[in-house]
Amino acid sequence: MDVKNAITRARRGLREERRLYIVAVTSLAVAFICLGATLLGVTNLDAAATRWGQSGRITLFLKDDADPQDIAQLRVVLEGLGDVNEVTHVTPTEARESFLEEADVGADLSGLPSEVFPASLEVTLVQGVTRERSESIATRLAQFRAVSDVESYGIWFQKLDQLLWGARMLALGLALLVMFCVVAVIGNTIRLAVARRRQEIEVMKLCGATNGFVRGPFVLEGMFQGFASALLAVLALLAGYLALHESVDSTLAALTGSRVVFLGAWTLVALLAGGAAIGAIGSAVSVRRYLSV
Amino acid sequence: MQGTKVVRPFPFFRAGARASQPQLSKPILVLEDVYKFFRPDQPTLRGVDLSVERGEFVFITGSSGAGKSTLLKLVYRELRVDEGRVLFCGRDIARLTDKSIPFLRRNLGIVFQDFRIIDHWTVFENVAVALEIVSMPQRLIRSRVAEALERVGLAGQGPEQTSNLSGGEKQRVAVARAIVPEPALILADEPTGNLDPHLAIDILTLFEEINSTGTTVLFATHDHSLISKRDHRLISIDEGRVSEAQQGLKHWQGSSGIHTLVG
Ligand SMILES: Nc1ncnc2c1ncn2[C@@H]1O[C@H](COP(=O)(O)OP(=O)(O)OP(=O)(O)O)[C@@H](O)[C@H]1O
Ligand SMILES: [Mg+2]
């Protein structure tokens, strides 16, 4: 196939059908924005989950009447474990102070006595400890006499995982829907373009143009539309991100300790390349169906 | 020539390929016992035998609906024969695969009554398309289109918008497009049908000039005033059969007169 000629013809086609194509690209960009926004959500959830997952923590709540010697022994055992990075002893007084400092619930809680806060050992695990490992450590530590309760935050990770799974499925569903939309919308605009250029197509065929020569420009035009729609959506999302991320960041940082991130480089590449590829497929299908060359 | 992956049973139809010496001495176009049916009981062409030598100028005539266009369509493979053979340069084009049809058409120049030029393209673009489809370099296209436009009397009018041209000029653009790839055979299907009598003569003369450089021309028309002005070989289609006046209409030997012959 003569690519250079196909590009020249496709450019002429884009110029001539500009109105038709602008409508198609705009509506597809909206579809891509929905997909991109969902992917943005997944990316951020994923980043948060990774960060929390890596900073593994176990809290050992100690019995009020725990023997200080048992506690000391427990510390020795913990510090001997390869997975443990740091162990901090939090007394009820310290727990009360840090609670009053962090909890901004509006009500005056300064009257709370320190007895309601149990003493605890805050165990920070080393980077890269899996959740299964941290669960099994927690189960074993629960056997110790001084320990009243163990919190390994497993339930939170489970919830986060579920949320992440749901978001991923939503993104996948949307991706399929967008794919369908792109194929349908581009297929349709190409069908119209083929109808409008019937005469030219006939002339080229009479002169001895091959099927590839006739179809090439249409496939390129569809490819361009898919790419342009995805690019438009990415630019819109980026503009939205740049405008909002600072204000969202401070709120999110207070809530979860993480910041908003934009779509990763590979996601962007996949969106743009995917847009182009599906656009090309949509027009190729359409051209095959409506261009009986 | 590009796209070498295409299956081509007849290498001759590749652009740039030249016919061998024995092929050059054979007739360029032969129809052998050709049948074409649009309705099972009534063939449009029945047992047509026809042989056209290289460099000939042939009128094809017959009343409306006689099958002139059908005959030409069989040659450029818009239609396929139902029975018989159509030999172009010795090859049976009825057996060509769909993929080979473009390579057959690159050896043909086709002109129609309704011009079939693209109004929103310039004159240059309308002619250049016949070379662009074979991926010829732009520089070469420019010089060859200029040459073709000169031959049809439109020298220097390449940049003009085709929609501004008159009917006669549009047909000249179409002729330029047909001759620019230097085809072996020109098929003209009533090229003067939409033109005034004096313009019709001009276009006929143009085809004769092209013929004088060695290109074979099949000129279908039912305009007997045009036919009677010239002394070319004349083939008439009547009720699906061809009859022939070798020396032109003036020397017609058959029992029927001119008026029944050309309708
Ligand atoms: N695609 C087709 N389907 C059915 N019948 C057809 C088709 N093409 C041609 N015919 C019939 O074949 C006959 C010959 O048609 P053709 O167009 O070859 O005539 P023609 O000699 O070119 O006539 P004209 O001088 O009016 O152009 C006509 O009766 C026409 O109705
Ligand atoms: Mg006709």
PDB file of N, CA, C and O in Angstrom, chain A residues 137-185:
ATOM      1  N   ILE A 137       1.685 -13.169  61.578  1.00  0.00           N
ATOM      2  CA  ILE A 137       2.433 -12.618  62.721  1.00  0.00           C
ATOM      3  C   ILE A 137       1.436 -12.179  63.792  1.00  0.00           C
ATOM      4  O   ILE A 137       1.587 -12.487  64.985  1.00  0.00           O
ATOM      5  N   ALA A 138       0.385 -11.485  63.338  1.00  0.00           N
ATOM      6  CA  ALA A 138      -0.624 -10.973  64.269  1.00  0.00           C
ATOM      7  C   ALA A 138      -1.269 -12.118  65.051  1.00  0.00           C
ATOM      8  O   ALA A 138      -1.472 -12.027  66.268  1.00  0.00           O
ATOM      9  N   THR A 139      -1.589 -13.210  64.361  1.00  0.00           N
ATOM     10  CA  THR A 139      -2.237 -14.347  65.022  1.00  0.00           C
ATOM     11  C   THR A 139      -1.321 -14.938  66.097  1.00  0.00           C
ATOM     12  O   THR A 139      -1.759 -15.275  67.192  1.00  0.00           O
ATOM     13  N   ARG A 140      -0.045 -15.019  65.732  1.00  0.00           N
ATOM     14  CA  ARG A 140       0.886 -15.591  66.709  1.00  0.00           C
ATOM     15  C   ARG A 140       1.050 -14.679  67.925  1.00  0.00           C
ATOM     16  O   ARG A 140       1.114 -15.133  69.059  1.00  0.00           O
ATOM     17  N   LEU A 141       1.100 -13.379  67.674  1.00  0.00           N
ATOM     18  CA  LEU A 141       1.308 -12.431  68.786  1.00  0.00           C
ATOM     19  C   LEU A 141       0.117 -12.417  69.746  1.00  0.00           C
ATOM     20  O   LEU A 141       0.250 -12.112  70.925  1.00  0.00           O
ATOM     21  N   ALA A 142      -1.057 -12.768  69.220  1.00  0.00           N
ATOM     22  CA  ALA A 142      -2.264 -12.776  70.056  1.00  0.00           C
ATOM     23  C   ALA A 142      -2.167 -13.809  71.186  1.00  0.00           C
ATOM     24  O   ALA A 142      -2.877 -13.705  72.187  1.00  0.00           O
ATOM     25  N   GLN A 143      -1.263 -14.795  71.023  1.00  0.00           N
ATOM     26  CA  GLN A 143      -1.112 -15.847  72.035  1.00  0.00           C
ATOM     27  C   GLN A 143      -0.444 -15.330  73.315  1.00  0.00           C
ATOM     28  O   GLN A 143      -0.576 -15.933  74.366  1.00  0.00           O
ATOM     29  N   PHE A 144       0.277 -14.243  73.198  1.00  0.00           N
ATOM     30  CA  PHE A 144       1.043 -13.773  74.367  1.00  0.00           C
ATOM     31  C   PHE A 144       0.122 -13.340  75.498  1.00  0.00           C
ATOM     32  O   PHE A 144      -0.958 -12.803  75.256  1.00  0.00           O
ATOM     33  N   ARG A 145       0.628 -13.560  76.709  1.00  0.00           N
ATOM     34  CA  ARG A 145      -0.195 -13.329  77.895  1.00  0.00           C
ATOM     35  C   ARG A 145      -0.536 -11.848  78.059  1.00  0.00           C
ATOM     36  O   ARG A 145      -1.628 -11.505  78.457  1.00  0.00           O
ATOM     37  N   ALA A 146       0.408 -10.970  77.776  1.00  0.00           N
ATOM     38  CA  ALA A 146       0.197  -9.539  78.003  1.00  0.00           C
ATOM     39  C   ALA A 146      -0.741  -8.908  76.983  1.00  0.00           C
ATOM     40  O   ALA A 146      -1.233  -7.801  77.172  1.00  0.00           O
ATOM     41  N   VAL A 147      -1.011  -9.625  75.908  1.00  0.00           N
ATOM     42  CA  VAL A 147      -1.784  -9.034  74.806  1.00  0.00           C
ATOM     43  C   VAL A 147      -3.280  -9.273  75.008  1.00  0.00           C
ATOM     44  O   VAL A 147      -3.713 -10.405  75.221  1.00  0.00           O
ATOM     45  N   SER A 148      -4.060  -8.230  74.939  1.00  0.00           N
ATOM     46  CA  SER A 148      -5.507  -8.401  75.062  1.00  0.00           C
ATOM     47  C   SER A 148      -6.148  -8.494  73.677  1.00  0.00           C
ATOM     48  O   SER A 148      -7.115  -9.206  73.475  1.00  0.00           O
ATOM     49  N   ASP A 149      -5.561  -7.752  72.738  1.00  0.00           N
ATOM     50  CA  ASP A 149      -6.206  -7.672  71.420  1.00  0.00           C
ATOM     51  C   ASP A 149      -5.162  -7.299  70.371  1.00  0.00           C
ATOM     52  O   ASP A 149      -4.209  -6.576  70.675  1.00  0.00           O
ATOM     53  N   VAL A 150      -5.370  -7.809  69.144  1.00  0.00           N
ATOM     54  CA  VAL A 150      -4.434  -7.476  68.059  1.00  0.00           C
ATOM     55  C   VAL A 150      -5.222  -6.849  66.916  1.00  0.00           C
ATOM     56  O   VAL A 150      -6.255  -7.362  66.520  1.00  0.00           O
ATOM     57  N   GLU A 151      -4.700  -5.750  66.413  1.00  0.00           N
ATOM     58  CA  GLU A 151      -5.325  -5.130  65.225  1.00  0.00           C
ATOM     59  C   GLU A 151      -4.299  -5.135  64.097  1.00  0.00           C
ATOM     60  O   GLU A 151      -3.260  -4.474  64.174  1.00  0.00           O
ATOM     61  N   SER A 152      -4.574  -5.956  63.057  1.00  0.00           N
ATOM     62  CA  SER A 152      -3.628  -5.977  61.928  1.00  0.00           C
ATOM     63  C   SER A 152      -4.203  -5.235  60.715  1.00  0.00           C
ATOM     64  O   SER A 152      -3.641  -5.272  59.634  1.00  0.00           O
ATOM     65  N   TYR A 153      -5.338  -4.588  60.882  1.00  0.00           N
ATOM     66  CA  TYR A 153      -5.969  -3.766  59.836  1.00  0.00           C
ATOM     67  C   TYR A 153      -6.353  -4.571  58.602  1.00  0.00           C
ATOM     68  O   TYR A 153      -6.540  -4.016  57.524  1.00  0.00           O
ATOM     69  N   GLY A 154      -6.427  -5.885  58.738  1.00  0.00           N
ATOM     70  CA  GLY A 154      -6.739  -6.759  57.597  1.00  0.00           C
ATOM     71  C   GLY A 154      -8.087  -6.431  56.981  1.00  0.00           C
ATOM     72  O   GLY A 154      -8.233  -6.410  55.756  1.00  0.00           O
ATOM     73  N   ILE A 155      -9.062  -6.130  57.841  1.00  0.00           N
ATOM     74  CA  ILE A 155     -10.409  -5.868  57.347  1.00  0.00           C
ATOM     75  C   ILE A 155     -10.431  -4.629  56.445  1.00  0.00           C
ATOM     76  O   ILE A 155     -11.150  -4.569  55.457  1.00  0.00           O
ATOM     77  N   TRP A 156      -9.544  -3.661  56.801  1.00  0.00           N
ATOM     78  CA  TRP A 156      -9.485  -2.438  55.983  1.00  0.00           C
ATOM     79  C   TRP A 156      -8.908  -2.732  54.613  1.00  0.00           C
ATOM     80  O   TRP A 156      -9.384  -2.223  53.612  1.00  0.00           O
ATOM     81  N   PHE A 157      -7.893  -3.568  54.615  1.00  0.00           N
ATOM     82  CA  PHE A 157      -7.303  -3.923  53.321  1.00  0.00           C
ATOM     83  C   PHE A 157      -8.288  -4.695  52.463  1.00  0.00           C
ATOM     84  O   PHE A 157      -8.371  -4.501  51.257  1.00  0.00           O
ATOM     85  N   GLN A 158      -9.058  -5.553  53.152  1.00  0.00           N
ATOM     86  CA  GLN A 158     -10.061  -6.328  52.421  1.00  0.00           C
ATOM     87  C   GLN A 158     -11.084  -5.403  51.753  1.00  0.00           C
ATOM     88  O   GLN A 158     -11.413  -5.544  50.589  1.00  0.00           O
ATOM     89  N   LYS A 159     -11.501  -4.415  52.550  1.00  0.00           N
ATOM     90  CA  LYS A 159     -12.492  -3.459  52.016  1.00  0.00           C
ATOM     91  C   LYS A 159     -11.913  -2.686  50.842  1.00  0.00           C
ATOM     92  O   LYS A 159     -12.562  -2.478  49.827  1.00  0.00           O
ATOM     93  N   LEU A 160     -10.659  -2.278  51.011  1.00  0.00           N
ATOM     94  CA  LEU A 160      -9.999  -1.512  49.960  1.00  0.00           C
ATOM     95  C   LEU A 160      -9.861  -2.366  48.703  1.00  0.00           C
ATOM     96  O   LEU A 160     -10.082  -1.892  47.589  1.00  0.00           O
ATOM     97  N   ASP A 161      -9.521  -3.639  48.931  1.00  0.00           N
ATOM     98  CA  ASP A 161      -9.386  -4.550  47.796  1.00  0.00           C
ATOM     99  C   ASP A 161     -10.698  -4.682  47.039  1.00  0.00           C
ATOM    100  O   ASP A 161     -10.723  -4.684  45.810  1.00  0.00           O
ATOM    101  N   GLN A 162     -11.769  -4.793  47.826  1.00  0.00           N
ATOM    102  CA  GLN A 162     -13.078  -4.925  47.188  1.00  0.00           C
ATOM    103  C   GLN A 162     -13.414  -3.680  46.364  1.00  0.00           C
ATOM    104  O   GLN A 162     -13.890  -3.759  45.237  1.00  0.00           O
ATOM    105  N   LEU A 163     -13.122  -2.541  46.977  1.00  0.00           N
ATOM    106  CA  LEU A 163     -13.383  -1.274  46.299  1.00  0.00           C
ATOM    107  C   LEU A 163     -12.580  -1.189  45.002  1.00  0.00           C
ATOM    108  O   LEU A 163     -13.086  -0.806  43.949  1.00  0.00           O
ATOM    109  N   LEU A 164     -11.311  -1.597  45.103  1.00  0.00           N
ATOM    110  CA  LEU A 164     -10.418  -1.551  43.956  1.00  0.00           C
ATOM    111  C   LEU A 164     -10.897  -2.500  42.862  1.00  0.00           C
ATOM    112  O   LEU A 164     -10.887  -2.165  41.679  1.00  0.00           O
ATOM    113  N   TRP A 165     -11.340  -3.677  43.301  1.00  0.00           N
ATOM    114  CA  TRP A 165     -11.836  -4.660  42.334  1.00  0.00           C
ATOM    115  C   TRP A 165     -13.062  -4.102  41.612  1.00  0.00           C
ATOM    116  O   TRP A 165     -13.167  -4.174  40.384  1.00  0.00           O
ATOM    117  N   GLY A 166     -13.958  -3.500  42.398  1.00  0.00           N
ATOM    118  CA  GLY A 166     -15.174  -2.913  41.820  1.00  0.00           C
ATOM    119  C   GLY A 166     -14.819  -1.825  40.817  1.00  0.00           C
ATOM    120  O   GLY A 166     -15.370  -1.771  39.709  1.00  0.00           O
ATOM    121  N   ALA A 167     -13.867  -0.977  41.203  1.00  0.00           N
ATOM    122  CA  ALA A 167     -13.478   0.120  40.314  1.00  0.00           C
ATOM    123  C   ALA A 167     -12.845  -0.416  39.039  1.00  0.00           C
ATOM    124  O   ALA A 167     -13.085   0.103  37.946  1.00  0.00           O
ATOM    125  N   ARG A 168     -12.052  -1.473  39.197  1.00  0.00           N
ATOM    126  CA  ARG A 168     -11.417  -2.057  38.011  1.00  0.00           C
ATOM    127  C   ARG A 168     -12.464  -2.633  37.067  1.00  0.00           C
ATOM    128  O   ARG A 168     -12.376  -2.480  35.850  1.00  0.00           O
ATOM    129  N   MET A 169     -13.445  -3.300  37.639  1.00  0.00           N
ATOM    130  CA  MET A 169     -14.516  -3.881  36.808  1.00  0.00           C
ATOM    131  C   MET A 169     -15.291  -2.778  36.086  1.00  0.00           C
ATOM    132  O   MET A 169     -15.644  -2.911  34.915  1.00  0.00           O
ATOM    133  N   LEU A 170     -15.537  -1.691  36.832  1.00  0.00           N
ATOM    134  CA  LEU A 170     -16.237  -0.553  36.232  1.00  0.00           C
ATOM    135  C   LEU A 170     -15.430  -0.009  35.055  1.00  0.00           C
ATOM    136  O   LEU A 170     -15.980   0.263  33.979  1.00  0.00           O
ATOM    137  N   ALA A 171     -14.127   0.120  35.271  1.00  0.00           N
ATOM    138  CA  ALA A 171     -13.264   0.628  34.206  1.00  0.00           C
ATOM    139  C   ALA A 171     -13.283  -0.315  33.006  1.00  0.00           C
ATOM    140  O   ALA A 171     -13.348   0.123  31.854  1.00  0.00           O
ATOM    141  N   LEU A 172     -13.244  -1.602  33.299  1.00  0.00           N
ATOM    142  CA  LEU A 172     -13.246  -2.592  32.219  1.00  0.00           C
ATOM    143  C   LEU A 172     -14.556  -2.514  31.428  1.00  0.00           C
ATOM    144  O   LEU A 172     -14.560  -2.494  30.196  1.00  0.00           O
ATOM    145  N   GLY A 173     -15.664  -2.449  32.185  1.00  0.00           N
ATOM    146  CA  GLY A 173     -16.974  -2.340  31.537  1.00  0.00           C
ATOM    147  C   GLY A 173     -17.057  -1.098  30.677  1.00  0.00           C
ATOM    148  O   GLY A 173     -17.508  -1.132  29.527  1.00  0.00           O
ATOM    149  N   LEU A 174     -16.574   0.014  31.256  1.00  0.00           N
ATOM    150  CA  LEU A 174     -16.600   1.275  30.504  1.00  0.00           C
ATOM    151  C   LEU A 174     -15.707   1.195  29.281  1.00  0.00           C
ATOM    152  O   LEU A 174     -16.049   1.701  28.220  1.00  0.00           O
ATOM    153  N   ALA A 175     -14.553   0.547  29.440  1.00  0.00           N
ATOM    154  CA  ALA A 175     -13.631   0.413  28.304  1.00  0.00           C
ATOM    155  C   ALA A 175     -14.313  -0.344  27.164  1.00  0.00           C
ATOM    156  O   ALA A 175     -14.219   0.050  25.999  1.00  0.00           O
ATOM    157  N   LEU A 176     -15.040  -1.411  27.521  1.00  0.00           N
ATOM    158  CA  LEU A 176     -15.750  -2.180  26.495  1.00  0.00           C
ATOM    159  C   LEU A 176     -16.829  -1.330  25.833  1.00  0.00           C
ATOM    160  O   LEU A 176     -16.997  -1.343  24.620  1.00  0.00           O
ATOM    161  N   LEU A 177     -17.535  -0.568  26.680  1.00  0.00           N
ATOM    162  CA  LEU A 177     -18.609   0.283  26.167  1.00  0.00           C
ATOM    163  C   LEU A 177     -18.049   1.351  25.232  1.00  0.00           C
ATOM    164  O   LEU A 177     -18.590   1.606  24.153  1.00  0.00           O
ATOM    165  N   VAL A 178     -16.936   1.955  25.669  1.00  0.00           N
ATOM    166  CA  VAL A 178     -16.310   2.994  24.853  1.00  0.00           C
ATOM    167  C   VAL A 178     -15.831   2.398  23.532  1.00  0.00           C
ATOM    168  O   VAL A 178     -16.006   2.981  22.468  1.00  0.00           O
ATOM    169  N   MET A 179     -15.252   1.197  23.628  1.00  0.00           N
ATOM    170  CA  MET A 179     -14.802   0.513  22.424  1.00  0.00           C
ATOM    171  C   MET A 179     -15.955   0.349  21.433  1.00  0.00           C
ATOM    172  O   MET A 179     -15.832   0.625  20.251  1.00  0.00           O
ATOM    173  N   PHE A 180     -17.074  -0.095  21.981  1.00  0.00           N
ATOM    174  CA  PHE A 180     -18.253  -0.300  21.146  1.00  0.00           C
ATOM    175  C   PHE A 180     -18.700   1.030  20.526  1.00  0.00           C
ATOM    176  O   PHE A 180     -19.000   1.099  19.339  1.00  0.00           O
ATOM    177  N   CYS A 181     -18.705   2.089  21.370  1.00  0.00           N
ATOM    178  CA  CYS A 181     -19.119   3.407  20.880  1.00  0.00           C
ATOM    179  C   CYS A 181     -18.206   3.879  19.754  1.00  0.00           C
ATOM    180  O   CYS A 181     -18.676   4.392  18.742  1.00  0.00           O
ATOM    181  N   VAL A 182     -16.907   3.706  19.964  1.00  0.00           N
ATOM    182  CA  VAL A 182     -15.951   4.172  18.961  1.00  0.00           C
ATOM    183  C   VAL A 182     -16.182   3.432  17.651  1.00  0.00           C
ATOM    184  O   VAL A 182     -16.269   4.047  16.586  1.00  0.00           O
ATOM    185  N   VAL A 183     -16.299   2.114  17.738  1.00  0.00           N
ATOM    186  CA  VAL A 183     -16.511   1.325  16.520  1.00  0.00           C
ATOM    187  C   VAL A 183     -17.811   1.758  15.837  1.00  0.00           C
ATOM    188  O   VAL A 183     -17.854   1.959  14.620  1.00  0.00           O
ATOM    189  N   ALA A 184     -18.864   1.959  16.638  1.00  0.00           N
ATOM    190  CA  ALA A 184     -20.157   2.310  16.057  1.00  0.00           C
ATOM    191  C   ALA A 184     -20.131   3.709  15.454  1.00  0.00           C
ATOM    192  O   ALA A 184     -20.529   3.911  14.304  1.00  0.00           O
ATOM    193  N   VAL A 185     -19.632   4.689  16.229  1.00  0.00           N
ATOM    194  CA  VAL A 185     -19.676   6.080  15.754  1.00  0.00           C
ATOM    195  C   VAL A 185     -18.738   6.274  14.564  1.00  0.00           C
ATOM    196  O   VAL A 185     -19.124   6.843  13.538  1.00  0.00           O
TER     197      VAL A 185
END
